[in-house]
């Protein structure tokens, strides 16, 4: 945590301490020749440059001349699976030859193949691999990331993944804050083959209480999908999670229109994610209930699936967030630049809406819109300086990084 003054910046930020919905998503505050002051890691001034010369003021703060470049809130990647063992490059090549994601999963590959590799790994190896991803995220401007378990599918390995995330979050040199999600219901492990209900019982009785007692996760998520966890099984799991104090997320309507988005609304989940096949009625229900619609265009791209209907969701009054879904299977990419481009080109989101989706609404998808996601007094000093004065470069410079420096709680990390 540092004291920092950034001056001569072009501040580009959404405004507010809660999710921006519908038409509000496209409204950004832009301040030219701006100064942002960060004291002990927290933003204490945002406004026009001021010729401060108070005694000791200059000594107690680092100074950074942004030279007119854009200064945005740090990006919040609110949906990833960045702690895992092994890789699945071979599966990728099968998919290129026409095999589908679900058929690979049904014949014992997919998530379960990463489960085997993760069970065979250990704390040190998982941690150092995950740390590598965090460095790459930070270089693209990410200052908060959500990470899920779900490659253990047994008590020991689920807790191991969550402990890796906690240790990375507690690292005093960390560049990225980590929010942890328990995703024990990511797939049915081989030892429970054909006994999905019993596996859900096991998660509720044996694993979830341990996760909660050790304060290892804030959210519970489920892969609510045909052939994985049904609506009924997902509801049972999530109600138990809510009872134990976890906030809720769902992988919903990713492959087929099962109604996961409607379940998210019914249970007042914080977010429902993917939503490629969410129905009109369920989109409206999410808007009415204030469930954040987290869209993951890199996954649709990688799986050659139709993109989620971002435009329609915003027009229906939803709060839309964007995230990468970085994982070794369906989407081996954590590219923030490509996420921007796909959202604007294929989901018909405006550039301003995409910025809100990757900052304030990403924060809202993690219950953190009060403390991060915009450049406002009282929020964390998490920001990015672009190497341009034109924020349109974020989607326009396709798949290319235009972040010059990532700022984490007032500490500068040039990229
Ligand atoms: O969000 N769909 C389920 N979970 C991940 C994929 C995980 C994997 O393939 O390893 C997703 O797409
Ligand atoms: Fe996912």
Short mmCIF file of C-alpha atoms and ligand atoms in Angstrom, two decimals:
data_model
loop_
_atom_site.label_atom_id
_atom_site.label_comp_id
_atom_site.label_asym_id
_atom_site.label_seq_id
_atom_site.Cartn_x
_atom_site.Cartn_y
_atom_site.Cartn_z
CA UNK A 1 0.00 0.00 0.00
CA UNK A 2 1.37 3.31 -1.05
CA UNK A 3 0.78 7.03 -1.24
CA UNK A 4 0.60 8.00 -4.89
CA UNK A 5 -0.41 11.03 -6.91
CA UNK A 6 -1.20 10.51 -10.58
CA UNK A 7 -1.54 13.77 -12.47
CA UNK A 8 -2.23 14.82 -16.07
CA UNK A 9 -4.47 11.79 -16.51
CA UNK A 10 -7.59 11.34 -18.60
CA UNK A 11 -9.80 9.57 -16.07
CA UNK A 12 -12.33 7.23 -17.66
CA UNK A 13 -14.56 5.48 -15.13
CA UNK A 14 -18.07 4.29 -14.40
CA UNK A 15 -19.51 5.87 -11.31
CA UNK A 16 -21.27 4.25 -8.40
CA UNK A 17 -21.10 1.82 -5.54
CA UNK A 18 -23.41 -0.82 -6.98
CA UNK A 19 -23.91 -2.55 -10.34
CA UNK A 20 -24.86 -0.33 -13.29
CA UNK A 21 -27.88 -1.75 -15.09
CA UNK A 22 -29.29 -1.31 -18.56
CA UNK A 23 -28.85 2.17 -19.98
CA UNK A 24 -26.64 3.23 -17.05
CA UNK A 25 -23.90 0.91 -18.28
CA UNK A 26 -22.94 3.18 -21.15
CA UNK A 27 -22.44 6.29 -19.00
CA UNK A 28 -18.86 6.94 -18.02
CA UNK A 29 -17.30 9.90 -16.23
CA UNK A 30 -14.41 11.40 -18.18
CA UNK A 31 -12.15 13.99 -16.57
CA UNK A 32 -9.28 15.52 -18.54
CA UNK A 33 -6.13 16.90 -16.88
CA UNK A 34 -7.10 14.94 -13.80
CA UNK A 35 -5.31 14.13 -10.59
CA UNK A 36 -6.00 11.00 -8.56
CA UNK A 37 -4.54 10.77 -5.10
CA UNK A 38 -4.10 7.44 -3.32
CA UNK A 39 -3.35 7.45 0.40
CA UNK A 40 -2.41 4.18 2.11
CA UNK A 41 -3.79 2.31 -0.88
CA UNK A 42 -7.19 4.08 -0.91
CA UNK A 43 -8.34 6.81 -3.31
CA UNK A 44 -8.58 10.11 -1.43
CA UNK A 45 -9.00 12.60 -4.30
CA UNK A 46 -10.29 12.48 -7.87
CA UNK A 47 -10.66 15.67 -9.84
CA UNK A 48 -8.96 18.28 -11.91
CA UNK A 49 -5.23 18.82 -11.45
CA UNK A 50 -4.59 21.01 -8.44
CA UNK A 51 -1.34 22.78 -7.78
CA UNK A 52 -0.83 21.34 -4.33
CA UNK A 53 2.25 22.46 -2.51
CA UNK A 54 1.39 21.73 1.07
CA UNK A 55 4.31 21.13 3.39
CA UNK A 56 5.48 17.56 3.10
CA UNK A 57 2.83 16.74 0.51
CA UNK A 58 5.34 15.99 -2.20
CA UNK A 59 7.62 14.06 0.12
CA UNK A 60 4.95 11.72 1.36
CA UNK A 61 3.62 10.73 -2.08
CA UNK A 62 5.09 9.12 -5.13
CA UNK A 63 4.30 11.16 -8.24
CA UNK A 64 3.35 9.80 -11.63
CA UNK A 65 2.81 11.96 -14.70
CA UNK A 66 0.26 10.19 -16.91
CA UNK A 67 0.93 12.63 -19.79
CA UNK A 68 -2.68 12.71 -20.89
CA UNK A 69 -3.11 8.95 -21.16
CA UNK A 70 -6.29 7.18 -20.06
CA UNK A 71 -6.59 6.10 -16.44
CA UNK A 72 -9.26 3.45 -15.80
CA UNK A 73 -10.27 1.35 -12.81
CA UNK A 74 -8.36 -1.94 -12.61
CA UNK A 75 -10.11 -4.71 -14.50
CA UNK A 76 -12.06 -7.27 -12.50
CA UNK A 77 -12.03 -10.75 -14.01
CA UNK A 78 -14.97 -12.21 -12.13
CA UNK A 79 -14.97 -15.76 -13.56
CA UNK A 80 -11.86 -17.94 -13.95
CA UNK A 81 -10.56 -21.38 -13.12
CA UNK A 82 -6.86 -20.49 -12.83
CA UNK A 83 -5.71 -23.11 -10.32
CA UNK A 84 -5.32 -26.52 -11.96
CA UNK A 85 -2.84 -29.26 -12.83
CA UNK A 86 -1.91 -30.41 -16.32
CA UNK A 87 -3.13 -29.16 -19.69
CA UNK A 88 -5.60 -30.40 -22.32
CA UNK A 89 -3.97 -29.41 -25.61
CA UNK A 90 -4.86 -32.79 -27.09
CA UNK A 91 -8.57 -32.22 -26.48
CA UNK A 92 -8.27 -28.91 -28.24
CA UNK A 93 -6.97 -30.72 -31.31
CA UNK A 94 -9.90 -33.19 -31.13
CA UNK A 95 -12.29 -30.27 -31.05
CA UNK A 96 -10.61 -28.80 -34.12
CA UNK A 97 -11.43 -32.08 -35.85
CA UNK A 98 -15.09 -31.67 -34.97
CA UNK A 99 -15.62 -33.42 -31.65
CA UNK A 100 -17.80 -31.49 -29.21
CA UNK A 101 -16.88 -30.29 -25.72
CA UNK A 102 -19.67 -32.36 -24.14
CA UNK A 103 -18.91 -35.57 -26.04
CA UNK A 104 -15.29 -35.41 -24.83
CA UNK A 105 -16.62 -34.92 -21.31
CA UNK A 106 -19.07 -37.82 -21.65
CA UNK A 107 -16.32 -40.25 -22.56
CA UNK A 108 -14.33 -39.40 -19.46
CA UNK A 109 -12.19 -36.53 -20.71
CA UNK A 110 -12.82 -32.86 -20.19
CA UNK A 111 -13.04 -31.59 -16.63
CA UNK A 112 -12.35 -35.04 -15.17
CA UNK A 113 -9.05 -35.24 -17.01
CA UNK A 114 -7.93 -32.01 -15.29
CA UNK A 115 -9.21 -33.48 -12.02
CA UNK A 116 -6.79 -36.40 -12.40
CA UNK A 117 -3.88 -34.05 -13.09
CA UNK A 118 -4.82 -31.77 -10.19
CA UNK A 119 -5.13 -34.67 -7.74
CA UNK A 120 -1.68 -35.83 -8.85
CA UNK A 121 -0.17 -32.39 -8.30
CA UNK A 122 0.68 -30.66 -5.01
CA UNK A 123 0.46 -27.30 -3.27
CA UNK A 124 3.81 -25.95 -4.49
CA UNK A 125 3.32 -26.92 -8.12
CA UNK A 126 -0.27 -25.70 -8.27
CA UNK A 127 0.71 -22.45 -6.62
CA UNK A 128 3.61 -21.63 -8.88
CA UNK A 129 1.61 -22.39 -12.01
CA UNK A 130 -1.29 -20.24 -10.79
CA UNK A 131 1.13 -17.45 -9.91
CA UNK A 132 2.26 -17.41 -13.54
CA UNK A 133 -1.32 -16.75 -14.66
CA UNK A 134 -1.69 -13.94 -12.12
CA UNK A 135 1.38 -12.18 -13.53
CA UNK A 136 -0.06 -12.32 -17.03
CA UNK A 137 -3.43 -11.04 -15.77
CA UNK A 138 -1.77 -8.15 -13.98
CA UNK A 139 0.06 -7.19 -17.17
CA UNK A 140 -3.34 -6.89 -18.89
CA UNK A 141 -4.66 -4.63 -16.14
CA UNK A 142 -6.47 -7.11 -13.90
CA UNK A 143 -6.38 -6.11 -10.22
CA UNK A 144 -9.02 -8.52 -8.87
CA UNK A 145 -9.72 -12.05 -10.07
CA UNK A 146 -12.20 -14.66 -9.03
CA UNK A 147 -10.92 -18.24 -8.96
CA UNK A 148 -12.85 -21.47 -8.60
CA UNK A 149 -12.08 -24.87 -7.17
CA UNK A 150 -13.70 -27.73 -9.08
CA UNK A 151 -10.70 -29.73 -10.26
CA UNK A 152 -10.49 -31.76 -7.06
CA UNK A 153 -14.01 -33.13 -6.68
CA UNK A 154 -12.92 -34.67 -3.40
CA UNK A 155 -12.53 -32.98 -0.05
CA UNK A 156 -8.76 -32.99 0.04
CA UNK A 157 -8.13 -31.59 -3.43
CA UNK A 158 -10.97 -29.07 -3.41
CA UNK A 159 -9.55 -27.64 -0.17
CA UNK A 160 -6.05 -27.74 -1.66
CA UNK A 161 -7.10 -25.58 -4.62
CA UNK A 162 -8.80 -23.11 -2.29
CA UNK A 163 -5.73 -22.98 -0.02
CA UNK A 164 -3.54 -22.21 -3.01
CA UNK A 165 -5.79 -19.23 -3.78
CA UNK A 166 -5.78 -18.05 -0.19
CA UNK A 167 -2.01 -18.21 -0.03
CA UNK A 168 -1.69 -16.21 -3.25
CA UNK A 169 -4.19 -13.66 -1.93
CA UNK A 170 -2.27 -13.29 1.32
CA UNK A 171 1.09 -12.87 -0.44
CA UNK A 172 2.46 -9.48 0.57
CA UNK A 173 3.76 -8.89 -2.96
CA UNK A 174 0.49 -9.76 -4.63
CA UNK A 175 -0.53 -7.75 -7.67
CA UNK A 176 -4.01 -9.22 -7.92
CA UNK A 177 -6.65 -9.74 -5.22
CA UNK A 178 -8.28 -13.15 -5.33
CA UNK A 179 -11.89 -13.98 -4.53
CA UNK A 180 -12.49 -17.70 -4.06
CA UNK A 181 -15.44 -19.78 -5.18
CA UNK A 182 -16.24 -23.34 -4.18
CA UNK A 183 -17.16 -25.28 -7.34
CA UNK A 184 -17.23 -28.84 -6.00
CA UNK A 185 -20.22 -29.35 -8.32
CA UNK A 186 -18.18 -28.86 -11.48
CA UNK A 187 -18.55 -32.47 -12.65
CA UNK A 188 -19.32 -35.85 -11.15
CA UNK A 189 -16.03 -37.61 -10.27
CA UNK A 190 -15.51 -41.18 -11.58
CA UNK A 191 -15.93 -42.70 -8.11
CA UNK A 192 -19.50 -41.34 -8.06
CA UNK A 193 -20.27 -42.31 -11.68
CA UNK A 194 -24.07 -42.63 -12.14
CA UNK A 195 -24.68 -41.45 -8.57
CA UNK A 196 -24.98 -37.70 -8.99
CA UNK A 197 -27.44 -37.24 -6.14
CA UNK A 198 -25.13 -39.04 -3.75
CA UNK A 199 -22.27 -36.83 -4.88
CA UNK A 200 -24.38 -33.74 -4.17
CA UNK A 201 -25.11 -35.18 -0.70
CA UNK A 202 -21.38 -35.73 -0.17
CA UNK A 203 -20.59 -32.13 -1.13
CA UNK A 204 -23.26 -30.78 1.20
CA UNK A 205 -22.41 -33.03 4.14
CA UNK A 206 -18.65 -33.41 3.95
CA UNK A 207 -16.98 -30.78 1.82
CA UNK A 208 -18.98 -27.56 2.06
CA UNK A 209 -18.93 -27.38 5.87
CA UNK A 210 -15.12 -27.67 5.80
CA UNK A 211 -14.85 -24.96 3.17
CA UNK A 212 -17.01 -22.68 5.28
CA UNK A 213 -15.38 -23.47 8.64
CA UNK A 214 -11.96 -22.68 7.21
CA UNK A 215 -13.27 -19.55 5.51
CA UNK A 216 -11.87 -20.73 2.18
CA UNK A 217 -14.57 -19.45 -0.17
CA UNK A 218 -17.06 -16.64 -0.41
CA UNK A 219 -19.16 -18.08 -3.25
CA UNK A 220 -20.61 -21.44 -4.23
CA UNK A 221 -20.99 -22.21 -7.94
CA UNK A 222 -22.41 -25.17 -9.89
CA UNK A 223 -22.14 -26.39 -13.48
CA UNK A 224 -25.92 -26.51 -14.05
CA UNK A 225 -26.06 -28.30 -17.38
CA UNK A 226 -27.79 -31.19 -19.13
CA UNK A 227 -25.91 -34.37 -18.23
CA UNK A 228 -24.00 -32.70 -15.38
CA UNK A 229 -26.09 -31.16 -12.56
CA UNK A 230 -29.83 -30.77 -13.16
CA UNK A 231 -31.92 -27.80 -12.08
CA UNK A 232 -33.16 -29.79 -9.08
CA UNK A 233 -29.69 -30.91 -8.02
CA UNK A 234 -28.30 -27.39 -8.49
CA UNK A 235 -31.13 -25.91 -6.42
CA UNK A 236 -30.52 -28.38 -3.60
CA UNK A 237 -26.79 -27.67 -3.54
CA UNK A 238 -27.17 -23.89 -3.71
CA UNK A 239 -29.85 -23.75 -1.03
CA UNK A 240 -27.51 -25.64 1.28
CA UNK A 241 -24.69 -23.26 0.37
CA UNK A 242 -26.87 -20.25 1.11
CA UNK A 243 -27.80 -21.75 4.44
CA UNK A 244 -24.10 -22.04 5.26
CA UNK A 245 -23.49 -18.40 4.39
CA UNK A 246 -22.04 -18.64 0.89
CA UNK A 247 -23.15 -16.29 -1.87
CA UNK A 248 -24.31 -17.94 -5.08
CA UNK A 249 -23.14 -18.21 -8.69
CA UNK A 250 -24.13 -20.57 -11.49
CA UNK A 251 -22.68 -21.79 -14.77
CA UNK A 252 -26.04 -21.41 -16.49
CA UNK A 253 -27.42 -22.22 -19.94
CA UNK A 254 -23.94 -22.66 -21.41
CA UNK A 255 -24.52 -25.61 -23.75
CA UNK A 256 -28.30 -26.09 -23.80
CA UNK A 257 -31.23 -23.96 -22.57
CA UNK A 258 -31.82 -25.72 -19.26
CA UNK A 259 -33.17 -22.78 -17.23
CA UNK A 260 -30.16 -22.07 -15.03
CA UNK A 261 -30.63 -18.32 -15.48
CA UNK A 262 -34.18 -18.65 -14.11
CA UNK A 263 -32.86 -20.63 -11.15
CA UNK A 264 -30.32 -17.86 -10.49
CA UNK A 265 -33.19 -15.36 -10.35
CA UNK A 266 -35.28 -17.64 -8.13
CA UNK A 267 -32.42 -18.01 -5.64
CA UNK A 268 -31.26 -14.36 -5.90
CA UNK A 269 -27.81 -15.50 -6.95
CA UNK A 270 -25.19 -12.77 -7.21
CA UNK A 271 -24.45 -13.78 -10.80
CA UNK A 272 -25.34 -16.26 -13.51
CA UNK A 273 -22.53 -16.90 -15.95
CA UNK A 274 -22.22 -17.94 -19.63
CA UNK A 275 -25.96 -17.62 -20.55
CA UNK A 276 -25.42 -18.46 -24.22
CA UNK A 277 -28.88 -20.04 -24.37
CA UNK A 278 -30.73 -18.08 -21.68
CA UNK A 279 -34.42 -17.56 -22.56
CA UNK A 280 -36.11 -14.17 -22.85
CA UNK A 281 -38.19 -14.85 -19.75
CA UNK A 282 -35.14 -15.83 -17.71
CA UNK A 283 -33.22 -12.75 -18.88
CA UNK A 284 -36.13 -10.62 -17.70
CA UNK A 285 -36.22 -12.47 -14.39
CA UNK A 286 -32.50 -11.77 -13.90
CA UNK A 287 -33.02 -8.10 -14.65
CA UNK A 288 -35.92 -7.92 -12.18
CA UNK A 289 -33.94 -9.64 -9.44
CA UNK A 290 -30.68 -7.77 -10.04
CA UNK A 291 -28.69 -10.91 -10.84
CA UNK A 292 -25.49 -9.91 -12.65
CA UNK A 293 -25.29 -11.54 -16.09
CA UNK A 294 -21.64 -12.50 -16.49
CA UNK A 295 -20.78 -13.10 -20.12
CA UNK A 296 -17.70 -15.00 -21.26
CA UNK A 297 -17.19 -14.36 -24.97
CA UNK A 298 -13.81 -16.10 -25.13
CA UNK A 299 -15.53 -19.41 -24.32
CA UNK A 300 -18.16 -18.97 -27.02
CA UNK A 301 -15.34 -18.12 -29.43
CA UNK A 302 -13.24 -21.14 -28.45
CA UNK A 303 -16.19 -23.56 -28.58
CA UNK A 304 -17.57 -22.04 -31.78
CA UNK A 305 -20.88 -21.49 -29.99
CA UNK A 306 -23.23 -18.54 -30.55
CA UNK A 307 -22.37 -15.54 -28.37
CA UNK A 308 -24.56 -14.64 -25.42
CA UNK A 309 -27.08 -11.90 -26.21
CA UNK A 310 -25.31 -9.08 -24.42
CA UNK A 311 -27.18 -6.30 -26.22
CA UNK A 312 -30.61 -7.77 -25.46
CA UNK A 313 -29.66 -8.33 -21.83
CA UNK A 314 -28.62 -4.72 -21.38
CA UNK A 315 -31.74 -3.53 -23.19
CA UNK A 316 -33.81 -5.70 -20.84
CA UNK A 317 -32.27 -3.84 -17.90
CA UNK A 318 -29.67 -6.39 -16.79
CA UNK A 319 -26.34 -5.55 -15.22
CA UNK A 320 -23.88 -7.28 -17.56
CA UNK A 321 -20.33 -8.19 -16.50
CA UNK A 322 -17.61 -9.58 -18.75
CA UNK A 323 -14.98 -12.10 -17.69
CA UNK A 324 -12.50 -14.46 -19.33
CA UNK A 325 -13.37 -17.95 -17.95
CA UNK A 326 -9.65 -18.86 -18.15
CA UNK A 327 -9.51 -22.66 -17.79
CA UNK A 328 -7.57 -25.52 -19.39
CA UNK A 329 -10.54 -26.91 -21.31
CA UNK A 330 -13.30 -24.85 -22.85
CA UNK A 331 -11.30 -21.62 -22.91
CA UNK A 332 -7.55 -21.56 -22.39
CA UNK A 333 -7.29 -17.78 -22.48
CA UNK A 334 -7.33 -14.98 -19.96
CA UNK A 335 -7.10 -12.30 -22.61
CA UNK A 336 -8.74 -9.08 -21.48
CA UNK A 337 -8.04 -7.36 -24.82
CA UNK A 338 -9.75 -10.11 -26.80
CA UNK A 339 -12.67 -10.14 -24.36
CA UNK A 340 -13.19 -6.42 -25.08
CA UNK A 341 -13.04 -6.97 -28.83
CA UNK A 342 -15.45 -9.92 -28.92
CA UNK A 343 -17.95 -8.20 -26.62
CA UNK A 344 -18.06 -5.09 -28.80
CA UNK A 345 -17.93 -6.83 -32.18
CA UNK A 346 -20.18 -9.84 -31.57
CA UNK A 347 -22.29 -9.01 -28.54
CA UNK A 348 -23.06 -5.53 -29.80
CA UNK A 349 -21.98 -3.89 -26.58
CA UNK A 350 -20.73 -0.33 -26.79
CA UNK A 351 -17.16 0.37 -25.73
CA UNK A 352 -18.42 2.24 -22.68
CA UNK A 353 -20.68 -0.67 -21.70
CA UNK A 354 -17.79 -3.12 -22.07
CA UNK A 355 -15.64 -0.96 -19.79
CA UNK A 356 -18.38 -0.92 -17.14
CA UNK A 357 -18.77 -4.69 -17.57
CA UNK A 358 -15.08 -5.33 -16.89
CA UNK A 359 -14.82 -2.94 -13.96
CA UNK A 360 -17.80 -1.92 -11.81
CA UNK A 361 -20.11 -4.74 -12.87
CA UNK A 362 -17.31 -7.29 -12.50
CA UNK A 363 -16.89 -5.94 -8.99
CA UNK A 364 -20.65 -6.27 -8.41
CA UNK A 365 -20.48 -9.90 -9.58
CA UNK A 366 -18.07 -10.40 -6.65
CA UNK A 367 -20.10 -8.38 -4.12
CA UNK A 368 -17.40 -5.70 -4.17
CA UNK A 369 -18.92 -2.75 -6.02
CA UNK A 370 -18.61 -0.76 -2.81
CA UNK A 371 -14.84 -1.01 -2.69
CA UNK A 372 -13.47 -1.50 -6.23
CA UNK A 373 -14.52 -1.14 -9.87
CA UNK A 374 -14.46 2.65 -10.26
CA UNK A 375 -12.12 5.57 -9.60
CA UNK A 376 -13.88 7.23 -6.69
CA UNK A 377 -12.93 8.49 -3.27
CA UNK A 378 -13.03 5.68 -0.74
CA UNK A 379 -12.34 2.88 -3.20
CA UNK A 380 -9.09 0.94 -3.48
CA UNK A 381 -6.33 2.55 -5.53
CA UNK A 382 -6.57 -0.17 -8.20
CA UNK A 383 -6.18 1.34 -11.68
CA UNK A 384 -4.68 0.96 -15.13
CA UNK A 385 -2.86 3.51 -17.24
CA UNK A 386 -3.26 2.89 -20.96
CA UNK A 387 -0.57 3.78 -23.47
CA UNK A 388 -3.08 5.94 -25.36
CA UNK A 389 -5.38 8.87 -24.67
CA UNK A 390 -8.15 7.08 -26.60
CA UNK A 391 -9.98 4.39 -24.64
CA UNK A 392 -11.53 3.08 -27.87
CA UNK A 393 -8.24 1.24 -28.33
CA UNK A 394 -9.40 -1.32 -25.77
CA UNK A 395 -11.51 -3.22 -28.34
CA UNK A 396 -10.12 -1.55 -31.47
CA UNK A 397 -6.53 -2.77 -30.99
CA UNK A 398 -7.81 -6.32 -31.31
CA UNK A 399 -6.35 -8.83 -28.93
CA UNK A 400 -3.41 -6.52 -28.24
CA UNK A 401 -2.52 -5.11 -24.86
CA UNK A 402 -2.69 -1.35 -24.50
CA UNK A 403 -2.09 -1.30 -20.75
CA UNK A 404 1.06 0.63 -19.90
CA UNK A 405 1.02 0.34 -16.11
CA UNK A 406 -1.15 -1.52 -13.63
CA UNK A 407 -1.63 0.18 -10.26
CA UNK A 408 -2.49 -2.03 -7.29
CA UNK A 409 -3.44 -0.16 -4.11
CA UNK A 410 -1.21 2.69 -5.16
CA UNK A 411 1.78 0.55 -6.20
CA UNK A 412 2.91 0.97 -9.81
CA UNK A 413 3.60 -2.10 -11.93
CA UNK A 414 4.81 -1.08 -15.41
CA UNK A 415 3.91 -3.78 -17.94
O1 LIG B 1 -16.82 -22.43 -17.56
N1 LIG B 1 -18.39 -25.38 -18.14
C1 LIG B 1 -17.82 -25.68 -17.11
N2 LIG B 1 -16.71 -25.18 -16.64
C2 LIG B 1 -15.75 -24.47 -17.42
C3 LIG B 1 -14.91 -25.38 -18.24
C4 LIG B 1 -13.97 -26.15 -17.40
C5 LIG B 1 -13.11 -27.10 -18.16
O2 LIG B 1 -13.41 -27.48 -19.32
O3 LIG B 1 -12.12 -27.50 -17.56
C6 LIG B 1 -16.44 -23.38 -18.20
O4 LIG B 1 -16.57 -23.43 -19.42
FE1 LIG B 2 -16.31 -21.38 -16.00
#
